[in-house]
């Protein structure tokens, strides 16, 4: 691959250049035409001439704010960049003259194939917002590098132009470059640091920002940069972008317009409402050393071509440093490109496309590997006095900013800890509340909105003497810290107590900023102290009464529930009479036994006992249903509450188990479930018998469904539930007349519509029941005729919107139905059935289920052979 840059003089010299480089003999040529301070007529004239003498070439062109060629920056010329590909390369261009993104993507899709490596996108700054297109390209073509930028007009901010081989005044234009041999990588340099406080964009629409931190955007610039810059914001303010993070990439947004009436600012790219932003400044030290280091790390050997698209505001701000940057990039490969009003960057790691500002983006292209070492010789560009002052100033700002950020970060952590641990409020000099934290809202019962703007007397309890508050104000106005106990009243009237420390906070000049109050909740301590005082006076007379009460309580509990106590080694140290009765063991047989040996084997398999002990050791209270073996080997079931027992020092000394016998309830529930299973299967068989279908069809469908459910990853409980419910899939056929149900031939359109209603009929029959089996059966009846591609019935559901029970039953039902005779058809051979499932994968059936079906086909055949019809 070769990159040739030609500075246009006239058509005759252009012809000579093309002949000298034998471009007319090349099959694959991509031309980029850049115009700086040029009339459209001149650009079109050159374009039309190229079209005649190089008809095989594709081209795109744009007006600029400067042209990049062979590592240099030039103005007021027309530059033609010829990319000549050695291997077969396809270049196609597509223009768009409106903002219909969907139409654009649809057309573009026909140009893109598996060998497409690069999309060069040029857009008109004043007629096209590229963010939506960049997002759609990211979604539809995530692995294709996108590069280019927004057309410019040499800082006039009035009108620019984008054109192709056949189209003028395009809103957007893309060149699609496809080749099996082309390698493309995307890179970018920003080198802008953020400084100052983090601000929030509180009102914006697209690229127009109305408010930041609830102030007019232009007032934010005025506050931090001064009146002069605010008054000349288009001329100077563009060098102070806003910085924010997008997909871990620092994104800068330079301003391109301002509305002094509304106070809004338009940036060269959208800034979503709610975005956290800071002001940015150029980090010259970073630019000088970091960029060259990155190039050296990534490009040891030379490449064949680099397309560079860099921001106009970056050029303005960096001066000679920008020219050095271009020279370093050019050391890797010949460069061409233009100065933009916004550049497009493809982050290859995350496959995301981003609109950037104040950034140099570049794509590196090569068809062949090179053994030539890149020569990163020091730049010969002489730095002016302004450059050196700029470097010193930005280095000072950078170092100071980092130190400030570290201090702010520490203070933010400190403030967060204090906010979490304390109850805080702030007031102005008149005692009006200006801030409350969440803890104060929680303890007072008032919301932030109810407290802000009020005096603290909104929460003060009438029992509090006024003298305390007079003393408080007298103390804090002298600059001293006041502390004391405050009794307040919640919004619902309940009192609470706080230890409060109140202090004045001052500005650097000594003027009062605000008052802050930091409090600790001591309500529980104060109430406990009150209760303790009262109870101590009644201790003697109440002691015997309390003991008598506890004895009665213990008797009542022992008669209702079974109780055992175990030590920390899991050995039983106590059991009450109720447990002896349930288990059949005596005290001599139980005391000292490891309680886990009484549990059924299933508990050990699931390590339930180990899990319970772990949680108890953490001090948790555990609820668990247990199956325990009695002495006669019968199982009794209990709802059990496990509680740790602690000594006075809080150390766990053992555990108590309180058990409520639910064995009769469990047995009754199991009987109900088994009865439901029999009813469901019988009703399913009735539905099939009515339609004269095979006797064991519903049994086989149930077995297929359970197996598929397990293979798909459903748990044991869900798989069993589907096995129980699936026999009811065609129960709605009881509502279809015999003439249609058992018609030996093909149904008419009207008859088929009637037949389709059996899904709705079945669902209506079952939906009112609250039992799990019947609820599952309703789902199966309703959804087993829906299709993956959305062409099924009754609701035309698509993909995973169809319940998994319905998707599984559909595979099981169709497999069994195709393999057996019906009144309207003969049984199909296995090969016919398998071909049908392959064809309907992703159409009728869930593709994952079809794959599982074929991977385990022998298991399906085994079920079919085991459950053959007996006629």
CSV table of N, CA and C in Angstrom, one decimal, residues 676-817:
chain,number,residue,atom,x,y,z
A,676,UNK,N,-53.6,-34.5,42.2
A,676,UNK,CA,-53.6,-33.5,41.1
A,676,UNK,C,-52.9,-34.1,39.9
A,677,UNK,N,-51.8,-34.8,40.1
A,677,UNK,CA,-51.0,-35.5,39.0
A,677,UNK,C,-51.9,-36.4,38.3
A,678,UNK,N,-52.6,-37.3,39.0
A,678,UNK,CA,-53.5,-38.3,38.4
A,678,UNK,C,-54.6,-37.6,37.6
A,679,UNK,N,-55.2,-36.5,38.2
A,679,UNK,CA,-56.3,-35.8,37.5
A,679,UNK,C,-55.8,-35.2,36.2
A,680,UNK,N,-54.6,-34.5,36.3
A,680,UNK,CA,-54.0,-33.8,35.1
A,680,UNK,C,-53.7,-34.8,34.0
A,681,UNK,N,-53.1,-36.0,34.4
A,681,UNK,CA,-52.8,-37.0,33.3
A,681,UNK,C,-54.1,-37.5,32.7
A,682,UNK,N,-55.1,-37.8,33.6
A,682,UNK,CA,-56.3,-38.4,33.1
A,682,UNK,C,-57.0,-37.4,32.2
A,683,UNK,N,-57.1,-36.1,32.6
A,683,UNK,CA,-57.7,-35.1,31.7
A,683,UNK,C,-57.0,-35.0,30.4
A,684,UNK,N,-55.6,-35.0,30.4
A,684,UNK,CA,-54.9,-35.0,29.2
A,684,UNK,C,-55.2,-36.1,28.3
A,685,UNK,N,-55.4,-37.3,28.8
A,685,UNK,CA,-55.7,-38.5,28.0
A,685,UNK,C,-57.1,-38.3,27.4
A,686,UNK,N,-58.0,-37.8,28.2
A,686,UNK,CA,-59.4,-37.6,27.7
A,686,UNK,C,-59.4,-36.7,26.5
A,687,UNK,N,-58.6,-35.5,26.6
A,687,UNK,CA,-58.5,-34.6,25.5
A,687,UNK,C,-57.9,-35.3,24.2
A,688,UNK,N,-56.9,-36.2,24.4
A,688,UNK,CA,-56.3,-36.8,23.3
A,688,UNK,C,-57.2,-37.9,22.7
A,689,UNK,N,-57.9,-38.6,23.6
A,689,UNK,CA,-58.9,-39.7,23.2
A,689,UNK,C,-60.0,-39.1,22.3
A,690,UNK,N,-60.5,-37.9,22.7
A,690,UNK,CA,-61.5,-37.2,22.0
A,690,UNK,C,-61.1,-36.9,20.6
A,691,UNK,N,-59.8,-36.6,20.4
A,691,UNK,CA,-59.4,-36.4,19.0
A,691,UNK,C,-58.8,-37.6,18.4
A,692,UNK,N,-59.1,-38.8,19.0
A,692,UNK,CA,-58.7,-40.1,18.4
A,692,UNK,C,-57.2,-40.2,18.2
A,693,UNK,N,-56.4,-39.6,19.1
A,693,UNK,CA,-55.0,-39.7,19.0
A,693,UNK,C,-54.5,-40.8,19.9
A,694,UNK,N,-53.2,-41.2,19.7
A,694,UNK,CA,-52.6,-42.4,20.4
A,694,UNK,C,-52.7,-42.3,21.9
A,695,UNK,N,-53.0,-43.4,22.5
A,695,UNK,CA,-53.3,-43.5,23.9
A,695,UNK,C,-52.2,-43.0,24.8
A,696,UNK,N,-50.9,-43.3,24.5
A,696,UNK,CA,-49.8,-42.9,25.4
A,696,UNK,C,-49.1,-41.6,24.9
A,697,UNK,N,-49.8,-40.9,24.0
A,697,UNK,CA,-49.1,-39.6,23.5
A,697,UNK,C,-48.8,-38.6,24.6
A,698,UNK,N,-49.8,-38.4,25.5
A,698,UNK,CA,-49.5,-37.4,26.6
A,698,UNK,C,-48.5,-37.9,27.6
A,699,UNK,N,-48.4,-39.2,27.8
A,699,UNK,CA,-47.3,-39.8,28.7
A,699,UNK,C,-46.0,-39.6,28.1
A,700,UNK,N,-45.9,-39.8,26.7
A,700,UNK,CA,-44.6,-39.6,26.1
A,700,UNK,C,-44.2,-38.1,26.1
A,701,UNK,N,-45.1,-37.3,25.8
A,701,UNK,CA,-44.9,-35.8,25.7
A,701,UNK,C,-44.4,-35.4,27.1
A,702,UNK,N,-45.0,-35.9,28.2
A,702,UNK,CA,-44.5,-35.6,29.5
A,702,UNK,C,-43.1,-36.0,29.8
A,703,UNK,N,-42.7,-37.2,29.3
A,703,UNK,CA,-41.4,-37.7,29.6
A,703,UNK,C,-40.4,-36.9,28.7
A,704,UNK,N,-40.7,-36.6,27.4
A,704,UNK,CA,-39.8,-35.8,26.6
A,704,UNK,C,-39.6,-34.4,27.3
A,705,UNK,N,-40.7,-33.9,27.7
A,705,UNK,CA,-40.6,-32.5,28.3
A,705,UNK,C,-39.8,-32.4,29.5
A,706,UNK,N,-39.9,-33.4,30.4
A,706,UNK,CA,-39.1,-33.4,31.6
A,706,UNK,C,-37.6,-33.5,31.3
A,707,UNK,N,-37.3,-34.4,30.3
A,707,UNK,CA,-35.9,-34.6,29.9
A,707,UNK,C,-35.3,-33.4,29.3
A,708,UNK,N,-36.1,-32.7,28.4
A,708,UNK,CA,-35.6,-31.5,27.7
A,708,UNK,C,-35.4,-30.4,28.8
A,709,UNK,N,-36.3,-30.3,29.7
A,709,UNK,CA,-36.2,-29.2,30.8
A,709,UNK,C,-34.9,-29.4,31.5
A,710,UNK,N,-34.6,-30.6,31.9
A,710,UNK,CA,-33.3,-30.8,32.6
A,710,UNK,C,-32.1,-30.5,31.8
A,711,UNK,N,-32.2,-30.9,30.5
A,711,UNK,CA,-31.1,-30.6,29.6
A,711,UNK,C,-30.9,-29.1,29.4
A,712,UNK,N,-32.0,-28.4,29.4
A,712,UNK,CA,-32.0,-26.9,29.1
A,712,UNK,C,-31.4,-26.2,30.4
A,713,UNK,N,-31.5,-26.8,31.5
A,713,UNK,CA,-30.9,-26.2,32.7
A,713,UNK,C,-31.9,-25.9,33.8
A,714,UNK,N,-33.2,-26.2,33.6
A,714,UNK,CA,-34.2,-26.0,34.6
A,714,UNK,C,-33.9,-26.9,35.8
A,715,UNK,N,-34.3,-26.4,37.0
A,715,UNK,CA,-33.9,-27.2,38.2
A,715,UNK,C,-34.9,-28.4,38.3
A,716,UNK,N,-34.7,-29.2,39.3
A,716,UNK,CA,-35.5,-30.4,39.5
A,716,UNK,C,-36.9,-30.1,39.7
A,717,UNK,N,-37.2,-29.1,40.5
A,717,UNK,CA,-38.6,-28.8,40.8
A,717,UNK,C,-39.3,-28.3,39.6
A,718,UNK,N,-38.7,-27.4,38.8
A,718,UNK,CA,-39.4,-26.9,37.6
A,718,UNK,C,-39.6,-28.1,36.5
A,719,UNK,N,-38.6,-28.9,36.4
A,719,UNK,CA,-38.7,-30.1,35.5
A,719,UNK,C,-39.8,-31.0,35.9
A,720,UNK,N,-39.9,-31.3,37.1
A,720,UNK,CA,-41.0,-32.2,37.6
A,720,UNK,C,-42.4,-31.5,37.4
A,721,UNK,N,-42.4,-30.2,37.6
A,721,UNK,CA,-43.7,-29.5,37.4
A,721,UNK,C,-44.1,-29.5,36.0
A,722,UNK,N,-43.2,-29.4,35.0
A,722,UNK,CA,-43.5,-29.4,33.6
A,722,UNK,C,-44.0,-30.9,33.3
A,723,UNK,N,-43.3,-31.9,33.8
A,723,UNK,CA,-43.7,-33.3,33.6
A,723,UNK,C,-45.1,-33.5,34.0
A,724,UNK,N,-45.5,-32.9,35.1
A,724,UNK,CA,-46.9,-33.1,35.6
A,724,UNK,C,-47.9,-32.3,34.8
A,725,UNK,N,-47.5,-31.2,34.3
A,725,UNK,CA,-48.5,-30.3,33.6
A,725,UNK,C,-48.6,-30.5,32.1
A,726,UNK,N,-47.6,-31.0,31.5
A,726,UNK,CA,-47.6,-31.1,30.0
A,726,UNK,C,-48.7,-32.0,29.4
A,727,UNK,N,-49.1,-33.0,30.1
A,727,UNK,CA,-50.2,-33.8,29.6
A,727,UNK,C,-51.5,-33.0,29.2
A,728,UNK,N,-51.6,-31.8,29.8
A,728,UNK,CA,-52.8,-31.0,29.6
A,728,UNK,C,-52.7,-30.1,28.4
A,729,UNK,N,-51.6,-30.3,27.6
A,729,UNK,CA,-51.3,-29.3,26.5
A,729,UNK,C,-52.5,-29.1,25.6
A,730,UNK,N,-53.2,-30.2,25.3
A,730,UNK,CA,-54.3,-30.1,24.3
A,730,UNK,C,-55.7,-30.2,24.9
A,731,UNK,N,-55.8,-29.9,26.2
A,731,UNK,CA,-57.1,-30.1,26.9
A,731,UNK,C,-58.2,-29.3,26.3
A,732,UNK,N,-57.8,-28.1,25.7
A,732,UNK,CA,-58.8,-27.3,25.0
A,732,UNK,C,-59.5,-27.9,23.9
A,733,UNK,N,-59.0,-29.0,23.4
A,733,UNK,CA,-59.7,-29.7,22.3
A,733,UNK,C,-61.1,-30.3,22.7
A,734,UNK,N,-61.3,-30.4,23.9
A,734,UNK,CA,-62.7,-30.8,24.4
A,734,UNK,C,-63.7,-29.8,23.9
A,735,UNK,N,-63.3,-28.6,23.6
A,735,UNK,CA,-64.2,-27.6,23.2
A,735,UNK,C,-64.4,-27.5,21.7
A,736,UNK,N,-63.7,-28.3,20.9
A,736,UNK,CA,-63.8,-28.3,19.4
A,736,UNK,C,-64.7,-29.4,19.0
A,737,UNK,N,-65.6,-29.1,18.0
A,737,UNK,CA,-66.6,-30.1,17.6
A,737,UNK,C,-65.9,-31.2,16.8
A,738,UNK,N,-66.5,-32.4,16.9
A,738,UNK,CA,-65.9,-33.6,16.4
A,738,UNK,C,-65.6,-33.5,14.9
A,739,UNK,N,-66.5,-32.9,14.1
A,739,UNK,CA,-66.4,-32.8,12.7
A,739,UNK,C,-65.1,-32.2,12.3
A,740,UNK,N,-64.6,-31.2,13.1
A,740,UNK,CA,-63.3,-30.6,12.8
A,740,UNK,C,-62.2,-31.3,13.4
A,741,UNK,N,-62.4,-31.8,14.6
A,741,UNK,CA,-61.3,-32.4,15.4
A,741,UNK,C,-60.9,-33.7,14.7
A,742,UNK,N,-61.8,-34.5,14.2
A,742,UNK,CA,-61.4,-35.8,13.6
A,742,UNK,C,-61.6,-35.8,12.1
A,743,UNK,N,-61.5,-34.7,11.5
A,743,UNK,CA,-61.6,-34.6,10.0
A,743,UNK,C,-60.4,-35.3,9.4
A,744,UNK,N,-60.6,-36.3,8.5
A,744,UNK,CA,-59.4,-37.1,8.0
A,744,UNK,C,-58.6,-36.3,7.0
A,745,UNK,N,-59.1,-35.3,6.4
A,745,UNK,CA,-58.3,-34.5,5.4
A,745,UNK,C,-57.9,-33.2,6.0
A,746,UNK,N,-57.4,-32.3,5.1
A,746,UNK,CA,-56.9,-31.0,5.5
A,746,UNK,C,-58.0,-30.1,5.8
A,747,UNK,N,-57.8,-29.3,6.9
A,747,UNK,CA,-58.9,-28.4,7.3
A,747,UNK,C,-58.9,-27.2,6.4
A,748,UNK,N,-60.2,-26.7,6.3
A,748,UNK,CA,-60.3,-25.4,5.5
A,748,UNK,C,-59.8,-24.2,6.4
A,749,UNK,N,-59.7,-23.1,5.7
A,749,UNK,CA,-59.2,-21.9,6.5
A,749,UNK,C,-60.1,-21.6,7.7
A,750,UNK,N,-61.4,-21.7,7.5
A,750,UNK,CA,-62.3,-21.4,8.6
A,750,UNK,C,-62.2,-22.4,9.7
A,751,UNK,N,-62.1,-23.7,9.2
A,751,UNK,CA,-62.0,-24.8,10.2
A,751,UNK,C,-60.7,-24.7,11.0
A,752,UNK,N,-59.6,-24.3,10.3
A,752,UNK,CA,-58.3,-24.2,11.0
A,752,UNK,C,-58.4,-23.1,12.1
A,753,UNK,N,-59.1,-22.0,11.7
A,753,UNK,CA,-59.2,-20.9,12.7
A,753,UNK,C,-59.9,-21.4,13.9
A,754,UNK,N,-61.0,-22.2,13.7
A,754,UNK,CA,-61.7,-22.8,14.9
A,754,UNK,C,-60.8,-23.7,15.7
A,755,UNK,N,-60.0,-24.5,15.0
A,755,UNK,CA,-59.1,-25.5,15.7
A,755,UNK,C,-58.1,-24.7,16.5
A,756,UNK,N,-57.6,-23.6,16.0
A,756,UNK,CA,-56.6,-22.8,16.8
A,756,UNK,C,-57.1,-22.3,18.1
A,757,UNK,N,-58.5,-22.2,18.2
A,757,UNK,CA,-59.0,-21.7,19.5
A,757,UNK,C,-58.8,-22.6,20.7
A,758,UNK,N,-58.4,-23.9,20.4
A,758,UNK,CA,-58.2,-24.8,21.5
A,758,UNK,C,-57.2,-24.4,22.5
A,759,UNK,N,-56.2,-23.6,22.1
A,759,UNK,CA,-55.2,-23.0,23.0
A,759,UNK,C,-55.8,-22.1,24.0
A,760,UNK,N,-56.7,-21.2,23.5
A,760,UNK,CA,-57.4,-20.2,24.3
A,760,UNK,C,-58.3,-20.9,25.3
A,761,UNK,N,-59.1,-21.9,24.7
A,761,UNK,CA,-60.1,-22.7,25.5
A,761,UNK,C,-59.4,-23.3,26.7
A,762,UNK,N,-58.2,-24.0,26.4
A,762,UNK,CA,-57.5,-24.7,27.4
A,762,UNK,C,-57.0,-23.8,28.5
A,763,UNK,N,-56.5,-22.6,28.1
A,763,UNK,CA,-56.0,-21.6,29.0
A,763,UNK,C,-57.2,-21.1,29.9
A,764,UNK,N,-58.3,-20.8,29.3
A,764,UNK,CA,-59.5,-20.3,30.0
A,764,UNK,C,-60.0,-21.3,31.1
A,765,UNK,N,-59.9,-22.6,30.7
A,765,UNK,CA,-60.3,-23.7,31.7
A,765,UNK,C,-59.4,-23.7,32.9
A,766,UNK,N,-58.1,-23.4,32.7
A,766,UNK,CA,-57.2,-23.7,33.8
A,766,UNK,C,-56.7,-22.4,34.6
A,767,UNK,N,-56.8,-21.3,33.9
A,767,UNK,CA,-56.1,-20.1,34.5
A,767,UNK,C,-56.6,-19.6,35.9
A,768,UNK,N,-57.9,-20.0,36.2
A,768,UNK,CA,-58.5,-19.5,37.4
A,768,UNK,C,-57.9,-20.3,38.7
A,769,UNK,N,-57.3,-21.4,38.5
A,769,UNK,CA,-56.8,-22.2,39.6
A,769,UNK,C,-55.5,-21.8,40.1
A,770,UNK,N,-55.3,-21.9,41.4
A,770,UNK,CA,-54.1,-21.3,42.0
A,770,UNK,C,-53.0,-22.4,42.4
A,771,UNK,N,-53.3,-23.7,42.1
A,771,UNK,CA,-52.4,-24.7,42.3
A,771,UNK,C,-51.3,-24.7,41.3
A,772,UNK,N,-50.0,-25.0,41.7
A,772,UNK,CA,-48.9,-24.9,40.8
A,772,UNK,C,-49.0,-25.7,39.6
A,773,UNK,N,-49.5,-26.9,39.7
A,773,UNK,CA,-49.6,-27.8,38.6
A,773,UNK,C,-50.6,-27.2,37.6
A,774,UNK,N,-51.7,-26.8,38.0
A,774,UNK,CA,-52.7,-26.3,37.1
A,774,UNK,C,-52.3,-25.0,36.5
A,775,UNK,N,-51.6,-24.1,37.3
A,775,UNK,CA,-51.1,-22.9,36.7
A,775,UNK,C,-50.1,-23.2,35.6
A,776,UNK,N,-49.2,-24.2,35.8
A,776,UNK,CA,-48.3,-24.6,34.8
A,776,UNK,C,-49.0,-25.2,33.6
A,777,UNK,N,-50.0,-26.0,33.8
A,777,UNK,CA,-50.8,-26.6,32.7
A,777,UNK,C,-51.4,-25.5,31.9
A,778,UNK,N,-51.9,-24.4,32.5
A,778,UNK,CA,-52.5,-23.3,31.8
A,778,UNK,C,-51.5,-22.6,30.9
A,779,UNK,N,-50.3,-22.5,31.4
A,779,UNK,CA,-49.2,-21.9,30.5
A,779,UNK,C,-48.9,-22.7,29.3
A,780,UNK,N,-48.8,-24.1,29.6
A,780,UNK,CA,-48.5,-25.0,28.5
A,780,UNK,C,-49.6,-25.0,27.4
A,781,UNK,N,-50.8,-25.1,27.9
A,781,UNK,CA,-52.0,-25.1,26.9
A,781,UNK,C,-52.0,-23.8,26.1
A,782,UNK,N,-51.6,-22.7,26.7
A,782,UNK,CA,-51.7,-21.4,26.1
A,782,UNK,C,-50.6,-21.1,25.1
A,783,UNK,N,-49.4,-21.7,25.3
A,783,UNK,CA,-48.2,-21.2,24.6
A,783,UNK,C,-47.6,-22.3,23.7
A,784,UNK,N,-48.0,-23.6,23.8
A,784,UNK,CA,-47.3,-24.6,23.1
A,784,UNK,C,-47.4,-24.5,21.5
A,785,UNK,N,-48.3,-23.7,21.0
A,785,UNK,CA,-48.4,-23.5,19.6
A,785,UNK,C,-47.8,-22.1,19.1
A,786,UNK,N,-47.2,-21.4,20.1
A,786,UNK,CA,-46.5,-20.2,19.6
A,786,UNK,C,-45.2,-20.7,19.0
A,787,UNK,N,-44.6,-19.8,18.0
A,787,UNK,CA,-43.4,-20.2,17.3
A,787,UNK,C,-42.3,-19.2,17.6
A,788,UNK,N,-41.1,-19.7,17.5
A,788,UNK,CA,-39.9,-18.9,17.8
A,788,UNK,C,-39.9,-17.6,17.0
A,789,UNK,N,-40.3,-17.7,15.7
A,789,UNK,CA,-40.2,-16.5,14.8
A,789,UNK,C,-41.4,-15.6,14.9
A,790,UNK,N,-42.4,-15.9,15.8
A,790,UNK,CA,-43.5,-15.0,16.0
A,790,UNK,C,-44.7,-15.3,15.1
A,791,UNK,N,-44.7,-16.4,14.4
A,791,UNK,CA,-45.8,-16.8,13.5
A,791,UNK,C,-46.8,-17.7,14.0
A,792,UNK,N,-46.6,-18.1,15.3
A,792,UNK,CA,-47.6,-19.0,15.9
A,792,UNK,C,-48.8,-18.4,16.5
A,793,UNK,N,-49.6,-19.1,17.3
A,793,UNK,CA,-50.8,-18.6,17.8
A,793,UNK,C,-50.9,-19.1,19.3
A,794,UNK,N,-51.8,-18.5,20.1
A,794,UNK,CA,-52.8,-17.5,19.8
A,794,UNK,C,-52.4,-16.0,19.8
A,795,UNK,N,-51.1,-15.7,20.3
A,795,UNK,CA,-50.8,-14.3,20.5
A,795,UNK,C,-49.6,-13.9,19.6
A,796,UNK,N,-49.0,-14.8,18.8
A,796,UNK,CA,-47.9,-14.4,17.9
A,796,UNK,C,-46.7,-14.0,18.7
A,797,UNK,N,-46.5,-14.6,19.9
A,797,UNK,CA,-45.3,-14.3,20.7
A,797,UNK,C,-44.0,-14.8,20.0
A,798,UNK,N,-42.9,-14.2,20.3
A,798,UNK,CA,-41.6,-14.4,19.6
A,798,UNK,C,-40.5,-14.7,20.6
A,799,UNK,N,-39.6,-15.6,20.2
A,799,UNK,CA,-38.4,-15.9,20.9
A,799,UNK,C,-38.6,-16.2,22.4
A,800,UNK,N,-37.8,-15.5,23.3
A,800,UNK,CA,-37.9,-15.8,24.7
A,800,UNK,C,-39.1,-15.2,25.4
A,801,UNK,N,-39.9,-14.4,24.6
A,801,UNK,CA,-41.2,-14.0,25.1
A,801,UNK,C,-42.2,-15.1,25.4
A,802,UNK,N,-41.9,-16.3,24.6
A,802,UNK,CA,-42.7,-17.5,24.8
A,802,UNK,C,-42.2,-18.2,26.1
A,803,UNK,N,-43.1,-18.5,27.0
A,803,UNK,CA,-42.6,-19.2,28.2
A,803,UNK,C,-41.9,-20.5,27.9
A,804,UNK,N,-40.8,-20.8,28.7
A,804,UNK,CA,-40.0,-21.9,28.4
A,804,UNK,C,-40.8,-23.2,28.4
A,805,UNK,N,-41.8,-23.3,29.3
A,805,UNK,CA,-42.7,-24.5,29.3
A,805,UNK,C,-43.3,-24.7,28.0
A,806,UNK,N,-43.8,-23.6,27.3
A,806,UNK,CA,-44.5,-23.8,26.0
A,806,UNK,C,-43.5,-24.1,25.0
A,807,UNK,N,-42.2,-23.6,25.0
A,807,UNK,CA,-41.2,-23.9,24.0
A,807,UNK,C,-40.8,-25.3,24.0
A,808,UNK,N,-40.7,-25.8,25.3
A,808,UNK,CA,-40.3,-27.2,25.5
A,808,UNK,C,-41.4,-28.2,25.0
A,809,UNK,N,-42.6,-27.9,25.4
A,809,UNK,CA,-43.7,-28.8,25.1
A,809,UNK,C,-43.9,-28.8,23.6
A,810,UNK,N,-43.7,-27.7,22.9
A,810,UNK,CA,-43.8,-27.6,21.4
A,810,UNK,C,-42.9,-28.7,20.8
A,811,UNK,N,-41.7,-28.7,21.2
A,811,UNK,CA,-40.7,-29.7,20.6
A,811,UNK,C,-41.2,-31.1,20.9
A,812,UNK,N,-41.6,-31.4,22.2
A,812,UNK,CA,-42.0,-32.8,22.6
A,812,UNK,C,-43.3,-33.2,21.8
A,813,UNK,N,-44.2,-32.3,21.7
A,813,UNK,CA,-45.5,-32.6,21.1
A,813,UNK,C,-45.4,-32.9,19.6
A,814,UNK,N,-44.6,-32.0,18.9
A,814,UNK,CA,-44.5,-32.2,17.5
A,814,UNK,C,-43.7,-33.4,17.2
A,815,UNK,N,-42.6,-33.7,17.9
A,815,UNK,CA,-41.8,-34.9,17.7
A,815,UNK,C,-42.6,-36.2,17.8
A,816,UNK,N,-43.5,-36.2,18.9
A,816,UNK,CA,-44.3,-37.4,19.0
A,816,UNK,C,-45.4,-37.5,18.0
A,817,UNK,N,-46.0,-36.4,17.7
A,817,UNK,CA,-47.1,-36.3,16.8
A,817,UNK,C,-46.7,-36.8,15.4
